[in-house]
Amino acid sequence: MNTEIYDLTDDKIYETAINNAADAIKNGGIVVFPTETVYGLGADATNTEAVKKIFTAKGRPQDNPLIVHFARFEDCYEYVGEVSEWAKVIARKFMPGPITVIVKRSDRLSDSVTAGLDSVGVRVPSDRFARDFLAKASVPVAAPSANISGRPSPTKAEYAIEDMNGKCDVILAGNMCEVGLESTVVDCTGDKVRILRPGAVTAEELSEIVPLDEASLSEDQKIRPKSPGMKYRHYKPSSYVIALDGTDEDTADYLNSVSHDEDTAVIAFDGVLSLAECPVKLSLGSREDLATAAHELFAHFRYCDKIGIKKIYVCCTDLRGVGDAYMNRLTKAMDEYIRL
Ligand code: TXA
Ligand code: MG
């Protein structure tokens, strides 16, 4: 398939790019577009044939439902079933932004979007490019992350192009995604709100405005499993990933005590990198600033794949704020966990 790639940072072609991407969606095609979380691969959520193309392009299991994107939250009412009070409260406070609310579905959306569930995820991205594209498309856009299933989600245009060039109709290449991890997914169909996937909107922030289900609150045990063998892998670079959980000094001491091959990389806080000797060093910024760690993690994973790294050491973070989401993704990507 011939894929049209547009550079959205070029003002001269911006309007053409958005119009052509919107037309592709209306004609049953699939389009890669940037959001503030990660790049998405979108299709008209009312068109079953179009939605199926997403699953094929990604190699995604059919039983994994897609979330649906709108330019404004109000636009979802026409396409979903009952929207609970909690969903509205969350939407008022955090949308547009990096959160997805699960509400009741209706039959206006294709069954392949919801994968047989009676609910559907609604998301309103804050990224300007995403909003312009969604407004122009004027249909609900079902979109998972624009990676081949199992790989880390693309947070830069080049990685979305790497996975999807030749498999979709249009790629809108924008800036690096501001957040860098996928949206917080919250189930709003029950009496209490339950976090299904942590993201940049945190449990602490949500608990200030809605009642949270106990199961939402992350426990150390859940995040840092005792057994190193992980049965559920995801967001995975092709290398062997070792998570290191300790202070800057302990992490640097550990790294200096093992030998490093040329194809080993370290993804760590600046405090570690300044003390550790290793061939490829990739920064997560300061340990005090977890937003930077979240922003960088997937981009570093993808870069490691690109340059042929075989083993990656990665720092763990604490669980405050977006650290919860960071550790959730790292836990799914790692092969081994070492508590220092
Ligand atoms: O930030 C994001 O959410 C990105 C951008 C593109 O918007 N999208 C994204 O989509 O991460 P995806 O498909 O990679 O992840 C959506 C997650 C999946 O884990 C899926 O199982 C879950 O949301 N999900 C979707 N619909 C659901 C539903 N009705 N009930 C429970 N979980 C659902
Ligand atoms: Mg995904």
Short mmCIF file of C-alpha atoms and ligand atoms in Angstrom, two decimals:
data_model
loop_
_atom_site.label_atom_id
_atom_site.label_comp_id
_atom_site.label_asym_id
_atom_site.label_seq_id
_atom_site.Cartn_x
_atom_site.Cartn_y
_atom_site.Cartn_z
CA MET A 1 0.00 0.00 0.00
CA ASN A 2 1.21 3.50 -0.81
CA THR A 3 1.34 5.64 2.34
CA GLU A 4 1.24 9.44 2.10
CA ILE A 5 3.46 10.98 4.77
CA TYR A 6 2.94 14.63 5.76
CA ASP A 7 5.13 16.76 7.99
CA LEU A 8 2.65 18.66 10.17
CA THR A 9 5.31 21.05 11.36
CA ASP A 10 5.45 22.48 7.82
CA ASP A 11 2.81 25.25 7.85
CA LYS A 12 2.65 25.37 4.05
CA ILE A 13 1.12 21.88 3.78
CA TYR A 14 -0.70 21.73 7.12
CA GLU A 15 -4.21 22.25 5.81
CA THR A 16 -3.75 19.83 2.91
CA ALA A 17 -2.37 17.22 5.28
CA ILE A 18 -5.28 17.48 7.72
CA ASN A 19 -7.84 17.49 4.88
CA ASN A 20 -6.31 14.47 3.15
CA ALA A 21 -6.08 12.54 6.42
CA ALA A 22 -9.72 13.35 7.23
CA ASP A 23 -10.78 12.28 3.72
CA ALA A 24 -8.90 9.01 4.09
CA ILE A 25 -10.84 8.30 7.31
CA LYS A 26 -14.18 9.17 5.70
CA ASN A 27 -13.35 6.85 2.79
CA GLY A 28 -12.70 3.89 5.08
CA GLY A 29 -8.91 4.23 5.21
CA ILE A 30 -6.54 4.18 8.20
CA VAL A 31 -4.39 7.09 9.38
CA VAL A 32 -1.50 7.54 11.81
CA PHE A 33 -1.80 10.74 13.85
CA PRO A 34 0.05 12.28 16.79
CA THR A 35 -1.55 12.77 20.22
CA GLU A 36 -0.09 14.09 23.47
CA THR A 37 0.31 10.51 24.77
CA VAL A 38 1.56 8.36 21.87
CA TYR A 39 0.93 8.16 18.11
CA GLY A 40 -2.41 6.52 17.19
CA LEU A 41 -3.58 4.49 14.18
CA GLY A 42 -7.15 5.59 13.45
CA ALA A 43 -10.19 4.45 11.48
CA ASP A 44 -13.87 5.46 11.31
CA ALA A 45 -15.31 3.69 14.38
CA THR A 46 -18.68 3.22 12.65
CA ASN A 47 -17.12 1.36 9.70
CA THR A 48 -16.35 -2.31 10.42
CA GLU A 49 -14.23 -2.86 7.32
CA ALA A 50 -12.10 0.17 8.18
CA VAL A 51 -11.66 -0.89 11.80
CA LYS A 52 -10.58 -4.37 10.74
CA LYS A 53 -7.70 -2.82 8.77
CA ILE A 54 -6.27 -1.53 12.07
CA PHE A 55 -6.10 -5.04 13.52
CA THR A 56 -4.41 -6.32 10.37
CA ALA A 57 -1.86 -3.49 10.19
CA LYS A 58 -0.86 -3.93 13.85
CA GLY A 59 -1.16 -7.72 14.02
CA ARG A 60 -3.42 -7.10 17.01
CA PRO A 61 -5.62 -9.83 18.56
CA GLN A 62 -9.27 -9.25 17.61
CA ASP A 63 -10.44 -9.57 21.20
CA ASN A 64 -8.60 -6.44 22.37
CA PRO A 65 -11.04 -3.48 22.16
CA LEU A 66 -10.10 -0.09 20.72
CA ILE A 67 -10.71 3.30 22.31
CA VAL A 68 -12.60 5.95 20.37
CA HIS A 69 -11.35 9.50 19.87
CA PHE A 70 -13.46 12.65 19.59
CA ALA A 71 -12.59 16.31 19.03
CA ARG A 72 -14.85 17.30 21.97
CA PHE A 73 -16.38 15.20 24.76
CA GLU A 74 -19.92 16.35 23.86
CA ASP A 75 -19.48 14.67 20.46
CA CYS A 76 -19.49 11.22 22.08
CA TYR A 77 -23.12 11.35 23.22
CA GLU A 78 -24.38 10.57 19.76
CA TYR A 79 -22.32 7.39 19.56
CA VAL A 80 -22.22 5.80 23.01
CA GLY A 81 -24.82 4.56 25.50
CA GLU A 82 -25.26 5.85 29.04
CA VAL A 83 -22.52 8.21 30.19
CA SER A 84 -22.25 7.91 33.98
CA GLU A 85 -21.95 10.90 36.30
CA TRP A 86 -18.37 9.91 37.16
CA ALA A 87 -17.42 9.90 33.48
CA LYS A 88 -18.81 13.43 33.14
CA VAL A 89 -17.00 14.64 36.25
CA ILE A 90 -13.71 13.25 34.94
CA ALA A 91 -14.29 14.64 31.45
CA ARG A 92 -14.98 18.13 32.84
CA LYS A 93 -11.78 18.12 34.83
CA PHE A 94 -9.29 16.27 32.62
CA MET A 95 -10.49 16.47 29.00
CA PRO A 96 -9.06 17.28 26.60
CA GLY A 97 -6.12 15.39 28.05
CA PRO A 98 -4.37 12.06 28.58
CA ILE A 99 -7.28 10.02 29.95
CA THR A 100 -9.83 7.53 28.55
CA VAL A 101 -13.20 6.92 30.23
CA ILE A 102 -15.00 3.60 29.74
CA VAL A 103 -18.76 4.09 29.33
CA LYS A 104 -21.68 2.00 28.02
CA ARG A 105 -21.59 1.35 24.29
CA SER A 106 -24.38 1.72 21.74
CA ASP A 107 -24.82 0.03 18.37
CA ARG A 108 -23.74 3.18 16.54
CA LEU A 109 -20.17 1.90 16.83
CA SER A 110 -18.81 -1.14 15.03
CA ASP A 111 -18.71 -4.41 17.02
CA SER A 112 -15.07 -4.79 16.08
CA VAL A 113 -14.24 -1.63 18.07
CA THR A 114 -15.64 -3.03 21.29
CA ALA A 115 -14.60 -6.66 20.73
CA GLY A 116 -17.86 -7.99 22.12
CA LEU A 117 -17.87 -5.88 25.32
CA ASP A 118 -20.89 -3.79 26.28
CA SER A 119 -18.67 -0.79 27.01
CA VAL A 120 -16.37 1.52 25.05
CA GLY A 121 -13.45 3.84 25.82
CA VAL A 122 -13.84 7.55 25.03
CA ARG A 123 -10.83 9.83 24.67
CA VAL A 124 -10.44 13.51 23.75
CA PRO A 125 -6.77 14.27 23.04
CA SER A 126 -5.37 17.71 23.84
CA ASP A 127 -2.74 17.73 21.09
CA ARG A 128 -3.57 20.49 18.59
CA PHE A 129 -2.79 18.35 15.54
CA ALA A 130 -4.97 15.51 16.85
CA ARG A 131 -7.88 17.85 17.55
CA ASP A 132 -7.72 19.50 14.12
CA PHE A 133 -7.64 16.08 12.47
CA LEU A 134 -10.52 14.71 14.57
CA ALA A 135 -12.65 17.82 14.01
CA LYS A 136 -12.12 17.57 10.27
CA ALA A 137 -12.79 13.80 10.16
CA SER A 138 -16.14 14.51 11.90
CA VAL A 139 -16.68 10.82 12.70
CA PRO A 140 -15.57 8.98 15.87
CA VAL A 141 -12.04 7.67 15.31
CA ALA A 142 -11.13 4.29 16.82
CA ALA A 143 -7.40 4.24 17.46
CA PRO A 144 -4.92 2.06 19.29
CA SER A 145 -1.28 3.05 19.56
CA ALA A 146 0.42 3.06 16.13
CA ASN A 147 2.94 0.30 16.86
CA ILE A 148 3.09 -3.27 15.66
CA SER A 149 1.45 -5.24 18.47
CA GLY A 150 3.83 -5.95 21.35
CA ARG A 151 6.39 -3.25 20.50
CA PRO A 152 6.69 -0.05 22.56
CA SER A 153 4.18 2.60 21.48
CA PRO A 154 5.69 5.22 19.12
CA THR A 155 6.23 8.61 20.72
CA LYS A 156 8.11 10.06 17.74
CA ALA A 157 6.96 10.26 14.11
CA GLU A 158 9.99 8.26 12.93
CA TYR A 159 8.95 5.24 15.00
CA ALA A 160 5.34 5.39 13.81
CA ILE A 161 6.67 5.54 10.24
CA GLU A 162 8.98 2.59 10.94
CA ASP A 163 6.03 0.40 12.00
CA MET A 164 3.26 1.68 9.71
CA ASN A 165 4.76 2.95 6.45
CA GLY A 166 3.20 0.86 3.65
CA LYS A 167 0.41 -0.42 5.95
CA CYS A 168 -1.83 2.65 6.20
CA ASP A 169 -3.16 5.39 3.92
CA VAL A 170 -1.76 8.50 5.60
CA ILE A 171 0.82 9.28 8.29
CA LEU A 172 0.61 12.68 9.98
CA ALA A 173 4.12 13.23 11.29
CA GLY A 174 4.12 15.74 14.15
CA ASN A 175 6.30 16.44 17.15
CA MET A 176 7.48 14.09 19.87
CA CYS A 177 4.52 13.25 22.12
CA GLU A 178 4.41 15.41 25.21
CA VAL A 179 3.46 12.71 27.75
CA GLY A 180 5.15 9.68 26.16
CA LEU A 181 2.98 6.97 27.80
CA GLU A 182 -0.56 5.94 26.84
CA SER A 183 -3.60 7.53 28.49
CA THR A 184 -4.93 6.59 31.91
CA VAL A 185 -7.87 4.21 31.29
CA VAL A 186 -10.69 4.41 33.86
CA ASP A 187 -13.80 2.27 34.02
CA CYS A 188 -16.71 4.58 34.88
CA THR A 189 -19.55 2.08 34.44
CA GLY A 190 -19.73 1.02 38.11
CA ASP A 191 -20.50 2.67 41.48
CA LYS A 192 -16.84 3.48 41.87
CA VAL A 193 -14.23 4.40 39.31
CA ARG A 194 -11.59 1.80 38.58
CA ILE A 195 -8.21 2.49 37.01
CA LEU A 196 -7.53 -0.16 34.38
CA ARG A 197 -4.29 1.36 33.09
CA PRO A 198 -2.29 4.05 34.93
CA GLY A 199 -1.20 7.11 32.96
CA ALA A 200 -0.35 10.79 33.34
CA VAL A 201 -3.64 11.52 35.11
CA THR A 202 -2.85 9.84 38.41
CA ALA A 203 -4.82 7.92 41.06
CA GLU A 204 -4.12 10.78 43.48
CA GLU A 205 -5.64 13.34 41.11
CA LEU A 206 -8.67 11.17 40.36
CA SER A 207 -9.34 10.40 44.03
CA GLU A 208 -9.88 14.11 44.63
CA ILE A 209 -12.94 14.21 42.40
CA VAL A 210 -14.43 10.66 42.22
CA PRO A 211 -14.58 7.58 44.50
CA LEU A 212 -11.87 5.16 43.43
CA ASP A 213 -12.15 1.38 43.59
CA GLU A 214 -9.57 -0.09 45.99
CA ALA A 215 -8.16 -2.26 43.22
CA SER A 216 -7.03 0.95 41.51
CA LEU A 217 -4.49 1.86 44.10
CA SER A 218 -1.15 0.42 43.20
CA GLU A 219 0.62 -1.70 45.75
CA ASP A 220 4.33 -2.14 45.78
CA GLN A 221 3.87 -5.91 45.48
CA LYS A 222 1.84 -5.64 42.31
CA ILE A 223 4.30 -3.34 40.60
CA ARG A 224 7.50 -4.95 41.74
CA PRO A 225 6.82 -8.67 41.53
CA LYS A 226 8.93 -11.02 43.57
CA SER A 227 9.42 -13.51 40.80
CA PRO A 228 11.64 -12.40 37.91
CA GLY A 229 9.79 -14.51 35.32
CA MET A 230 7.13 -12.26 33.85
CA LYS A 231 4.26 -14.05 32.18
CA TYR A 232 2.74 -10.99 30.56
CA ARG A 233 5.02 -9.05 28.23
CA HIS A 234 4.21 -5.96 26.27
CA TYR A 235 5.77 -2.64 25.23
CA LYS A 236 8.82 -4.72 24.55
CA PRO A 237 12.02 -3.70 22.79
CA SER A 238 13.81 -6.63 21.13
CA SER A 239 16.60 -6.57 23.72
CA TYR A 240 16.80 -8.27 27.12
CA VAL A 241 15.52 -5.71 29.65
CA ILE A 242 16.84 -5.60 33.22
CA ALA A 243 15.12 -3.24 35.67
CA LEU A 244 17.35 -1.86 38.44
CA ASP A 245 15.62 -0.70 41.60
CA GLY A 246 17.82 1.37 43.91
CA THR A 247 19.34 4.75 44.67
CA ASP A 248 21.56 6.54 42.15
CA GLU A 249 24.69 5.40 44.01
CA ASP A 250 23.62 1.75 44.36
CA THR A 251 22.56 1.63 40.71
CA ALA A 252 25.88 3.12 39.54
CA ASP A 253 27.83 0.72 41.80
CA TYR A 254 25.96 -2.22 40.33
CA LEU A 255 26.53 -1.03 36.75
CA ASN A 256 30.23 -0.55 37.45
CA SER A 257 30.48 -4.07 38.91
CA VAL A 258 29.28 -5.85 35.75
CA SER A 259 31.01 -5.94 32.37
CA HIS A 260 29.31 -4.25 29.44
CA ASP A 261 29.37 -5.35 25.81
CA GLU A 262 29.25 -2.76 23.03
CA ASP A 263 25.59 -3.58 22.48
CA THR A 264 24.50 -2.88 26.07
CA ALA A 265 22.62 0.34 26.90
CA VAL A 266 21.75 2.01 30.19
CA ILE A 267 18.55 4.06 30.50
CA ALA A 268 18.96 5.95 33.76
CA PHE A 269 18.66 9.14 35.77
CA ASP A 270 21.39 11.73 35.34
CA GLY A 271 22.61 11.01 38.88
CA VAL A 272 23.35 7.42 37.82
CA LEU A 273 24.81 8.28 34.43
CA SER A 274 27.32 10.70 35.94
CA LEU A 275 28.73 7.87 38.10
CA ALA A 276 28.41 4.82 35.85
CA GLU A 277 30.72 3.58 33.09
CA CYS A 278 28.94 2.05 30.11
CA PRO A 279 29.04 2.39 26.31
CA VAL A 280 25.51 3.69 25.57
CA LYS A 281 23.93 6.06 28.09
CA LEU A 282 20.35 7.33 27.65
CA SER A 283 19.00 9.90 30.09
CA LEU A 284 15.72 9.88 32.01
CA GLY A 285 16.49 13.35 33.37
CA SER A 286 16.46 14.03 37.08
CA ARG A 287 14.98 11.52 39.55
CA GLU A 288 12.90 14.38 40.95
CA ASP A 289 11.16 14.89 37.61
CA LEU A 290 9.24 11.73 36.71
CA ALA A 291 7.39 13.40 33.82
CA THR A 292 10.69 13.41 31.92
CA ALA A 293 11.26 9.72 32.66
CA ALA A 294 7.75 8.93 31.34
CA HIS A 295 8.35 11.13 28.30
CA GLU A 296 11.61 9.38 27.40
CA LEU A 297 11.11 5.67 28.22
CA PHE A 298 9.47 4.43 25.02
CA ALA A 299 11.59 6.67 22.78
CA HIS A 300 14.72 5.18 24.37
CA PHE A 301 13.40 1.63 23.92
CA ARG A 302 12.77 2.31 20.25
CA TYR A 303 16.17 3.95 19.81
CA CYS A 304 17.83 0.88 21.36
CA ASP A 305 16.08 -1.32 18.80
CA LYS A 306 17.19 0.99 16.03
CA ILE A 307 20.88 0.84 16.90
CA GLY A 308 20.85 -2.92 17.57
CA ILE A 309 21.17 -2.97 21.37
CA LYS A 310 20.91 -6.49 22.86
CA LYS A 311 20.72 -5.74 26.59
CA ILE A 312 19.22 -2.74 28.39
CA TYR A 313 19.51 -1.76 32.04
CA VAL A 314 16.67 0.59 33.08
CA CYS A 315 16.11 2.49 36.32
CA CYS A 316 12.93 1.92 38.33
CA THR A 317 11.15 5.00 39.69
CA ASP A 318 9.09 5.42 42.81
CA LEU A 319 5.32 5.24 42.43
CA ARG A 320 4.41 8.85 43.05
CA GLY A 321 2.58 10.72 40.31
CA VAL A 322 3.28 9.42 36.83
CA GLY A 323 5.84 6.99 38.35
CA ASP A 324 2.96 4.54 38.74
CA ALA A 325 2.39 4.54 34.95
CA TYR A 326 6.13 4.39 34.23
CA MET A 327 6.55 1.32 36.48
CA ASN A 328 3.46 -0.31 34.97
CA ARG A 329 5.01 -0.12 31.49
CA LEU A 330 8.50 -1.07 32.64
CA THR A 331 7.13 -4.08 34.52
CA LYS A 332 5.54 -5.33 31.32
CA ALA A 333 8.68 -4.76 29.26
CA MET A 334 11.27 -6.26 31.60
CA ASP A 335 12.80 -9.72 31.57
CA GLU A 336 14.53 -9.41 34.90
CA TYR A 337 14.15 -7.29 38.03
CA ILE A 338 16.99 -6.58 40.45
CA ARG A 339 16.33 -4.88 43.78
CA LEU A 340 19.58 -3.25 44.88
O1 TXA B 1 -3.10 7.22 24.88
C1 TXA B 1 -3.78 6.35 24.37
O2 TXA B 1 -4.74 5.82 24.97
C2 TXA B 1 -3.44 5.90 22.94
C3 TXA B 1 -3.67 7.07 22.00
C4 TXA B 1 -3.48 6.69 20.56
O3 TXA B 1 -4.93 7.62 22.23
N1 TXA B 1 -4.20 4.74 22.58
C5 TXA B 1 -3.95 3.52 23.11
O4 TXA B 1 -4.77 2.52 22.61
O5 TXA B 1 -3.09 3.33 23.93
P1 TXA B 1 -4.45 0.98 22.85
O6 TXA B 1 -5.46 0.23 22.05
O7 TXA B 1 -3.02 0.72 22.54
O8 TXA B 1 -4.79 0.78 24.35
C6 TXA B 1 -6.14 0.88 24.82
C7 TXA B 1 -6.33 0.05 26.04
C8 TXA B 1 -6.17 -1.43 25.76
O9 TXA B 1 -5.44 -1.99 26.84
C9 TXA B 1 -7.59 -1.96 25.75
O10 TXA B 1 -7.66 -3.30 26.16
C10 TXA B 1 -8.28 -1.04 26.74
O11 TXA B 1 -7.67 0.22 26.53
N2 TXA B 1 -9.71 -0.90 26.45
C11 TXA B 1 -10.29 -0.41 25.34
N3 TXA B 1 -11.63 -0.47 25.41
C12 TXA B 1 -11.93 -1.02 26.60
C13 TXA B 1 -13.15 -1.36 27.28
N4 TXA B 1 -14.34 -1.16 26.73
N5 TXA B 1 -13.05 -1.91 28.51
C14 TXA B 1 -11.84 -2.14 29.06
N6 TXA B 1 -10.64 -1.82 28.49
C15 TXA B 1 -10.69 -1.29 27.27
MG MG B 2 -1.16 -0.10 22.53
#
